[in-house]
Amino acid sequence: MALNKLRQLDQNSLGVTLPKDDLRVEGLLNGDGELKDEHHIHIRHVDNGEWHLELVKDLST
């Protein structure tokens, strides 16, 4: 199980780093390993210590 550190981004938000290999598998990175376009992710708190992340393909729905 890979562990990722929770980090302070600014006064109002925190972030978790997603592994580039996982993002590459999803087709979100270009050949240089940089993000292609803009992407949005819906984050939902499921239970104590558990969240669900889902890539939003179409913001118009």
Coordinates of N, CA, C and O in Angstrom, one line a residue:
M1 N 0.9 -1.2 0.0 CA 0.0 0.0 0.0 C 0.9 1.2 0.0 O 1.7 1.4 0.9
A2 N 0.7 2.1 -1.0 CA 1.5 3.3 -1.1 C 0.8 4.3 -0.1 O -0.4 4.4 0.0
L3 N 1.7 5.1 0.5 CA 1.2 6.2 1.4 C 1.6 7.5 0.9 O 2.6 7.7 0.3
N4 N 0.6 8.4 0.9 CA 0.8 9.8 0.4 C 0.6 10.8 1.6 O -0.3 10.6 2.4
K5 N 1.4 11.8 1.6 CA 1.4 12.8 2.7 C 0.3 13.8 2.4 O 0.2 14.3 1.3
L6 N -0.4 14.2 3.5 CA -1.4 15.3 3.4 C -0.6 16.5 3.7 O 0.2 16.6 4.6
R7 N -0.8 17.5 2.8 CA 0.0 18.8 2.9 C -0.8 20.0 2.9 O -1.9 20.1 2.3
Q8 N -0.3 21.0 3.6 CA -1.0 22.3 3.7 C -0.7 23.0 2.4 O 0.4 23.2 2.0
L9 N -1.8 23.5 1.7 CA -1.7 24.2 0.4 C -1.7 25.7 0.7 O -1.0 26.5 0.1
D10 N -2.7 26.1 1.5 CA -2.9 27.5 1.9 C -3.7 27.5 3.2 O -3.8 26.5 3.8
Q11 N -4.2 28.7 3.6 CA -4.9 28.7 4.9 C -6.2 28.0 4.9 O -6.7 27.6 5.9
N12 N -6.8 27.7 3.7 CA -8.1 27.1 3.6 C -8.1 25.8 3.0 O -9.2 25.2 2.9
S13 N -7.0 25.2 2.6 CA -7.1 23.9 1.9 C -5.8 23.1 2.1 O -4.7 23.6 2.4
L14 N -6.0 21.8 2.0 CA -4.9 20.8 2.1 C -4.9 20.0 0.8 O -5.9 20.0 0.1
G15 N -3.9 19.2 0.5 CA -3.8 18.5 -0.7 C -3.1 17.1 -0.5 O -2.3 17.0 0.5
V16 N -3.4 16.2 -1.3 CA -2.7 14.9 -1.4 C -2.1 14.7 -2.8 O -2.8 15.0 -3.8
T17 N -0.9 14.2 -2.9 CA -0.3 14.0 -4.1 C -0.7 12.7 -4.7 O -0.8 11.7 -4.0
L18 N -1.1 12.7 -6.0 CA -1.5 11.5 -6.7 C -0.3 11.0 -7.5 O 0.4 11.8 -8.2
P19 N 0.0 9.7 -7.5 CA 1.2 9.2 -8.2 C 1.0 9.4 -9.7 O -0.1 9.1 -10.3
K20 N 2.1 9.9 -10.4 CA 2.0 10.1 -11.8 C 1.7 8.8 -12.6 O 1.0 8.9 -13.6
D21 N 2.2 7.7 -12.1 CA 1.9 6.4 -12.8 C 0.4 6.2 -12.9 O -0.1 5.7 -13.9
D22 N -0.3 6.4 -11.8 CA -1.8 6.3 -11.8 C -2.4 7.2 -12.8 O -3.4 6.9 -13.5
L23 N -2.0 8.5 -12.8 CA -2.5 9.5 -13.7 C -2.2 9.2 -15.1 O -3.1 9.4 -16.0
R24 N -1.1 8.6 -15.4 CA -0.7 8.2 -16.7 C -1.6 7.1 -17.2 O -2.1 7.1 -18.4
V25 N -1.9 6.1 -16.4 CA -2.8 5.0 -16.7 C -4.2 5.6 -17.1 O -4.9 5.1 -18.0
E26 N -4.6 6.7 -16.5 CA -5.9 7.3 -16.7 C -5.9 8.2 -18.0 O -6.9 8.7 -18.4
G27 N -4.7 8.4 -18.6 CA -4.6 9.2 -19.8 C -4.6 10.7 -19.5 O -4.9 11.5 -20.4
L28 N -4.3 11.1 -18.3 CA -4.3 12.5 -17.9 C -3.0 13.2 -18.1 O -3.0 14.5 -18.0
L29 N -1.9 12.5 -18.5 CA -0.6 13.2 -18.7 C -0.2 13.1 -20.1 O -0.5 12.1 -20.8
N30 N 0.6 14.1 -20.5 CA 1.1 14.0 -21.9 C 2.4 13.2 -21.9 O 2.8 12.7 -20.8
G31 N 3.1 13.1 -23.0 CA 4.3 12.4 -23.1 C 5.5 12.8 -22.2 O 6.4 12.1 -21.9
D32 N 5.4 14.1 -21.8 CA 6.4 14.7 -20.9 C 6.1 14.5 -19.4 O 6.8 15.0 -18.5
G33 N 5.0 13.8 -19.1 CA 4.6 13.6 -17.7 C 3.9 14.8 -17.1 O 3.7 14.9 -15.9
E34 N 3.4 15.7 -18.0 CA 2.7 16.9 -17.5 C 1.2 16.7 -17.7 O 0.8 16.0 -18.7
L35 N 0.3 17.4 -16.9 CA -1.1 17.3 -17.1 C -1.5 17.8 -18.5 O -1.1 18.8 -19.0
K36 N -2.4 17.0 -19.1 CA -3.1 17.4 -20.4 C -4.3 18.2 -19.9 O -5.1 17.7 -19.2
D37 N -4.5 19.4 -20.4 CA -5.7 20.1 -20.2 C -6.0 20.3 -18.7 O -5.2 20.1 -17.9
E38 N -7.3 20.7 -18.4 CA -7.7 20.9 -17.0 C -8.6 19.7 -16.7 O -9.3 19.2 -17.5
H39 N -8.5 19.2 -15.4 CA -9.3 18.1 -15.0 C -9.9 18.5 -13.6 O -9.3 19.2 -12.8
H40 N -11.1 18.0 -13.4 CA -11.8 18.2 -12.1 C -12.1 16.8 -11.5 O -12.4 15.9 -12.2
I41 N -12.0 16.8 -10.2 CA -12.2 15.6 -9.4 C -13.2 15.9 -8.3 O -13.1 16.9 -7.6
H42 N -14.2 15.0 -8.2 CA -15.2 15.1 -7.2 C -14.7 14.3 -6.0 O -14.4 13.1 -6.1
I43 N -14.7 14.9 -4.8 CA -14.2 14.3 -3.6 C -15.4 14.2 -2.6 O -16.0 15.2 -2.3
R44 N -15.6 13.0 -2.2 CA -16.7 12.7 -1.2 C -16.2 12.0 0.0 O -15.6 11.0 -0.1
H45 N -16.6 12.5 1.2 CA -16.2 11.9 2.4 C -17.2 10.7 2.6 O -18.4 10.9 2.6
V46 N -16.6 9.5 2.8 CA -17.4 8.3 2.9 C -17.7 7.9 4.3 O -18.8 7.5 4.7
D47 N -16.6 7.8 5.1 CA -16.6 7.4 6.5 C -15.4 7.9 7.2 O -14.6 8.6 6.6
N48 N -15.3 7.6 8.5 CA -14.1 8.1 9.2 C -12.8 7.6 8.5 O -12.6 6.4 8.3
G49 N -12.0 8.6 8.1 CA -10.8 8.3 7.4 C -10.9 7.8 6.0 O -9.9 7.3 5.5
E50 N -12.0 7.9 5.4 CA -12.2 7.3 4.0 C -12.9 8.4 3.1 O -13.9 8.9 3.5
W51 N -12.3 8.6 1.9 CA -12.8 9.5 0.9 C -12.9 8.7 -0.4 O -12.2 7.8 -0.6
H52 N -13.8 9.2 -1.3 CA -13.9 8.6 -2.6 C -13.6 9.7 -3.6 O -14.2 10.8 -3.5
L53 N -12.7 9.5 -4.5 CA -12.4 10.5 -5.6 C -12.8 10.0 -6.9 O -12.6 8.8 -7.2
E54 N -13.5 10.9 -7.7 CA -14.0 10.5 -9.0 C -13.7 11.6 -10.0 O -14.0 12.7 -9.8
L55 N -13.0 11.2 -11.1 CA -12.7 12.1 -12.2 C -14.0 12.5 -12.8 O -14.8 11.7 -13.2
V56 N -14.3 13.8 -13.0 CA -15.5 14.3 -13.6 C -15.2 14.5 -15.1 O -14.3 15.4 -15.4
K57 N -15.8 13.8 -15.9 CA -15.5 13.8 -17.4 C -16.2 15.0 -18.0 O -15.7 15.6 -19.0
D58 N -17.4 15.3 -17.6 CA -18.2 16.4 -18.2 C -18.9 17.2 -17.1 O -19.7 16.8 -16.4
L59 N -18.5 18.5 -17.1 CA -19.0 19.4 -16.0 C -20.4 19.9 -16.3 O -21.1 20.4 -15.5
S60 N -20.9 19.6 -17.5 CA -22.2 20.1 -17.9 C -23.4 19.3 -17.3 O -24.5 19.6 -17.5
T61 N -23.0 18.1 -16.8 CA -24.1 17.2 -16.3 C -24.4 17.4 -14.8 O -23.7 18.0 -14.1

